[in-house]
Amino acid sequence: MAERPEDLNLPLTVISKIMKGAVPEGVSVSKEARSAVSRAASVFVLYATSCANNYALKAKRKTMNASDVFAAMKDMEFDEFLEPLQQSLEDFKKEQQGKKVASEKRKKSKTDLEKSQEEAGEEDANESKEADEEDDDDEEASEEKVEETRPEEKS
């Protein structure tokens, strides 16, 4: 766990951004207020985590899951947040699935591209090999002609 209580606080920049979006334009928030909200948010997260962990332990699991968090929210009497939280989770899952599909498409197209480049490279290599063989045949034929035209050496 954290060595100091301050280590458990949420970052003030994140808290400031959230608070700025929540208050009307032109309203300023003091540093003290941001710090207090940060501490309160940290306490809430720790409490919600503890409650959710209790549900996981009751189910004889070491890993908390979303249903544990939903049960904890209900247990803490935050029922009004359950529906938005569940919707947010569904949106997150859809977003992750979309990213996964897009990633798989990129990997597949990259693999297809590499295969086509390899095939093109093999064709080029085969053409180059054939051209080299033709050059070798031409050189051998030239050498044979040169040998035929040379007068025989007398020993």
mmCIF file of C-alpha atoms in Angstrom:
data_model
loop_
_atom_site.group_PDB
_atom_site.id
_atom_site.type_symbol
_atom_site.label_atom_id
_atom_site.label_comp_id
_atom_site.label_asym_id
_atom_site.label_seq_id
_atom_site.Cartn_x
_atom_site.Cartn_y
_atom_site.Cartn_z
ATOM 1 C CA MET A 1 0.000 0.000 0.000
ATOM 2 C CA ALA A 2 1.044 3.650 -0.020
ATOM 3 C CA GLU A 3 3.692 4.890 2.372
ATOM 4 C CA ARG A 4 2.044 8.279 2.962
ATOM 5 C CA PRO A 5 -1.650 9.256 3.006
ATOM 6 C CA GLU A 6 -0.944 11.906 0.326
ATOM 7 C CA ASP A 7 0.090 9.127 -2.068
ATOM 8 C CA LEU A 8 -3.505 7.932 -2.109
ATOM 9 C CA ASN A 9 -4.926 11.227 -3.362
ATOM 10 C CA LEU A 10 -5.992 11.523 -6.961
ATOM 11 C CA PRO A 11 -3.859 13.897 -9.063
ATOM 12 C CA LEU A 12 -4.942 17.528 -8.661
ATOM 13 C CA THR A 13 -4.714 18.116 -12.431
ATOM 14 C CA VAL A 14 -7.317 15.417 -13.050
ATOM 15 C CA ILE A 15 -9.537 16.740 -10.266
ATOM 16 C CA SER A 16 -9.171 20.313 -11.602
ATOM 17 C CA LYS A 17 -10.176 19.225 -15.107
ATOM 18 C CA ILE A 18 -13.255 17.381 -13.826
ATOM 19 C CA MET A 19 -14.274 20.253 -11.550
ATOM 20 C CA LYS A 20 -13.773 22.832 -14.305
ATOM 21 C CA GLY A 21 -16.189 20.880 -16.506
ATOM 22 C CA ALA A 22 -18.740 20.621 -13.695
ATOM 23 C CA VAL A 23 -19.002 24.296 -12.696
ATOM 24 C CA PRO A 24 -20.464 27.097 -14.823
ATOM 25 C CA GLU A 25 -18.107 29.224 -16.897
ATOM 26 C CA GLY A 26 -16.603 32.088 -14.956
ATOM 27 C CA VAL A 27 -16.686 30.253 -11.620
ATOM 28 C CA SER A 28 -13.261 29.690 -10.141
ATOM 29 C CA VAL A 29 -12.318 26.922 -7.733
ATOM 30 C CA SER A 30 -9.762 27.516 -4.996
ATOM 31 C CA LYS A 31 -6.748 25.318 -4.514
ATOM 32 C CA GLU A 32 -8.114 24.350 -1.114
ATOM 33 C CA ALA A 33 -11.417 23.212 -2.659
ATOM 34 C CA ARG A 34 -9.582 21.139 -5.301
ATOM 35 C CA SER A 35 -7.509 19.513 -2.558
ATOM 36 C CA ALA A 36 -10.616 18.739 -0.473
ATOM 37 C CA VAL A 37 -12.428 17.194 -3.469
ATOM 38 C CA SER A 38 -9.292 15.189 -4.292
ATOM 39 C CA ARG A 39 -9.179 13.782 -0.770
ATOM 40 C CA ALA A 40 -12.923 13.069 -0.766
ATOM 41 C CA ALA A 41 -12.685 11.314 -4.138
ATOM 42 C CA SER A 42 -9.768 9.233 -2.894
ATOM 43 C CA VAL A 43 -11.710 8.209 0.229
ATOM 44 C CA PHE A 44 -14.706 7.290 -1.941
ATOM 45 C CA VAL A 45 -12.548 5.156 -4.250
ATOM 46 C CA LEU A 46 -10.949 3.381 -1.290
ATOM 47 C CA TYR A 47 -14.339 2.740 0.334
ATOM 48 C CA ALA A 48 -15.921 1.501 -2.908
ATOM 49 C CA THR A 49 -12.908 -0.742 -3.508
ATOM 50 C CA SER A 50 -13.142 -2.169 0.003
ATOM 51 C CA CYS A 51 -16.876 -2.900 -0.390
ATOM 52 C CA ALA A 52 -16.362 -4.474 -3.827
ATOM 53 C CA ASN A 53 -13.504 -6.570 -2.455
ATOM 54 C CA ASN A 54 -15.816 -7.873 0.272
ATOM 55 C CA TYR A 55 -18.207 -9.132 -2.419
ATOM 56 C CA ALA A 56 -15.334 -10.835 -4.245
ATOM 57 C CA LEU A 57 -14.164 -12.473 -1.012
ATOM 58 C CA LYS A 58 -17.708 -13.703 -0.258
ATOM 59 C CA ALA A 59 -17.674 -15.352 -3.677
ATOM 60 C CA LYS A 60 -14.270 -16.860 -2.793
ATOM 61 C CA ARG A 61 -12.476 -14.934 -5.522
ATOM 62 C CA LYS A 62 -9.307 -12.877 -5.354
ATOM 63 C CA THR A 63 -10.230 -10.761 -8.357
ATOM 64 C CA MET A 64 -12.887 -8.067 -8.202
ATOM 65 C CA ASN A 65 -15.105 -7.707 -11.240
ATOM 66 C CA ALA A 66 -17.725 -5.242 -12.428
ATOM 67 C CA SER A 67 -20.590 -7.065 -10.708
ATOM 68 C CA ASP A 68 -18.749 -6.662 -7.387
ATOM 69 C CA VAL A 69 -18.473 -2.917 -7.977
ATOM 70 C CA PHE A 70 -22.166 -2.682 -8.912
ATOM 71 C CA ALA A 71 -23.155 -4.599 -5.766
ATOM 72 C CA ALA A 72 -20.907 -2.344 -3.674
ATOM 73 C CA MET A 73 -22.491 0.778 -5.190
ATOM 74 C CA LYS A 74 -25.934 -0.570 -4.288
ATOM 75 C CA ASP A 75 -24.725 -1.499 -0.799
ATOM 76 C CA MET A 76 -23.342 2.039 -0.324
ATOM 77 C CA GLU A 77 -26.778 3.373 -1.369
ATOM 78 C CA PHE A 78 -25.567 4.882 -4.638
ATOM 79 C CA ASP A 79 -28.358 3.215 -6.607
ATOM 80 C CA GLU A 80 -28.849 6.270 -8.807
ATOM 81 C CA PHE A 81 -25.334 5.784 -10.207
ATOM 82 C CA LEU A 82 -25.805 2.136 -11.156
ATOM 83 C CA GLU A 83 -27.497 2.704 -14.513
ATOM 84 C CA PRO A 84 -25.019 5.353 -15.757
ATOM 85 C CA LEU A 85 -22.147 3.209 -14.497
ATOM 86 C CA GLN A 86 -23.452 0.116 -16.293
ATOM 87 C CA GLN A 87 -23.978 2.144 -19.483
ATOM 88 C CA SER A 88 -20.469 3.525 -19.206
ATOM 89 C CA LEU A 89 -19.094 -0.013 -18.848
ATOM 90 C CA GLU A 90 -21.028 -1.158 -21.936
ATOM 91 C CA ASP A 91 -19.718 1.810 -23.926
ATOM 92 C CA PHE A 92 -16.183 1.007 -22.783
ATOM 93 C CA LYS A 93 -16.554 -2.645 -23.825
ATOM 94 C CA LYS A 94 -17.870 -1.632 -27.260
ATOM 95 C CA GLU A 95 -14.991 0.811 -27.697
ATOM 96 C CA GLN A 96 -12.465 -1.865 -26.721
ATOM 97 C CA GLN A 97 -14.076 -4.361 -29.097
ATOM 98 C CA GLY A 98 -13.909 -1.792 -31.905
ATOM 99 C CA LYS A 99 -10.229 -1.201 -31.169
ATOM 100 C CA LYS A 100 -9.600 -4.954 -31.153
ATOM 101 C CA VAL A 101 -11.331 -5.422 -34.512
ATOM 102 C CA ALA A 102 -9.434 -2.476 -36.008
ATOM 103 C CA SER A 103 -6.154 -3.856 -34.666
ATOM 104 C CA GLU A 104 -6.877 -7.292 -36.135
ATOM 105 C CA LYS A 105 -7.701 -5.697 -39.510
ATOM 106 C CA ARG A 106 -4.415 -3.754 -39.423
ATOM 107 C CA LYS A 107 -2.483 -6.903 -38.549
ATOM 108 C CA LYS A 108 -4.237 -8.882 -41.292
ATOM 109 C CA SER A 109 -3.645 -6.220 -43.920
ATOM 110 C CA LYS A 110 -0.009 -5.928 -42.812
ATOM 111 C CA THR A 111 0.394 -9.711 -43.043
ATOM 112 C CA ASP A 112 -1.289 -9.749 -46.461
ATOM 113 C CA LEU A 113 0.978 -6.941 -47.624
ATOM 114 C CA GLU A 114 4.065 -8.763 -46.359
ATOM 115 C CA LYS A 115 2.955 -11.968 -48.104
ATOM 116 C CA SER A 116 2.366 -10.148 -51.371
ATOM 117 C CA GLN A 117 5.760 -8.462 -51.055
ATOM 118 C CA GLU A 118 7.390 -11.820 -50.350
ATOM 119 C CA GLU A 119 5.662 -13.335 -53.371
ATOM 120 C CA ALA A 120 6.725 -10.380 -55.502
ATOM 121 C CA GLY A 121 10.235 -10.749 -54.086
ATOM 122 C CA GLU A 122 10.232 -14.460 -54.932
ATOM 123 C CA GLU A 123 9.054 -13.696 -58.459
ATOM 124 C CA ASP A 124 11.763 -11.059 -58.787
ATOM 125 C CA ALA A 125 14.310 -13.507 -57.378
ATOM 126 C CA ASN A 126 13.154 -16.203 -59.795
ATOM 127 C CA GLU A 127 13.308 -13.781 -62.717
ATOM 128 C CA SER A 128 16.736 -12.628 -61.558
ATOM 129 C CA LYS A 129 17.888 -16.240 -61.192
ATOM 130 C CA GLU A 130 16.601 -17.083 -64.656
ATOM 131 C CA ALA A 131 18.334 -14.022 -66.054
ATOM 132 C CA ASP A 132 21.560 -15.029 -64.291
ATOM 133 C CA GLU A 133 21.270 -18.543 -65.712
ATOM 134 C CA GLU A 134 20.756 -17.107 -69.182
ATOM 135 C CA ASP A 135 23.796 -14.880 -68.692
ATOM 136 C CA ASP A 136 25.810 -17.901 -67.556
ATOM 137 C CA ASP A 137 24.671 -19.840 -70.645
ATOM 138 C CA ASP A 138 25.632 -16.892 -72.838
ATOM 139 C CA GLU A 139 29.061 -16.679 -71.191
ATOM 140 C CA GLU A 140 29.649 -20.411 -71.630
ATOM 141 C CA ALA A 141 28.673 -20.188 -75.294
ATOM 142 C CA SER A 142 31.018 -17.226 -75.773
ATOM 143 C CA GLU A 143 33.887 -19.109 -74.135
ATOM 144 C CA GLU A 144 33.272 -22.125 -76.361
ATOM 145 C CA LYS A 145 33.352 -19.881 -79.468
ATOM 146 C CA VAL A 146 36.589 -18.279 -78.282
ATOM 147 C CA GLU A 147 38.143 -21.706 -77.739
ATOM 148 C CA GLU A 148 37.034 -22.835 -81.223
ATOM 149 C CA THR A 149 38.562 -19.806 -82.872
ATOM 150 C CA ARG A 150 41.944 -20.113 -81.125
ATOM 151 C CA PRO A 151 44.576 -21.952 -82.988
ATOM 152 C CA GLU A 152 45.705 -25.059 -81.234
ATOM 153 C CA GLU A 153 48.799 -24.622 -79.258
ATOM 154 C CA LYS A 154 51.695 -26.810 -80.272
ATOM 155 C CA SER A 155 53.580 -28.491 -77.531
#
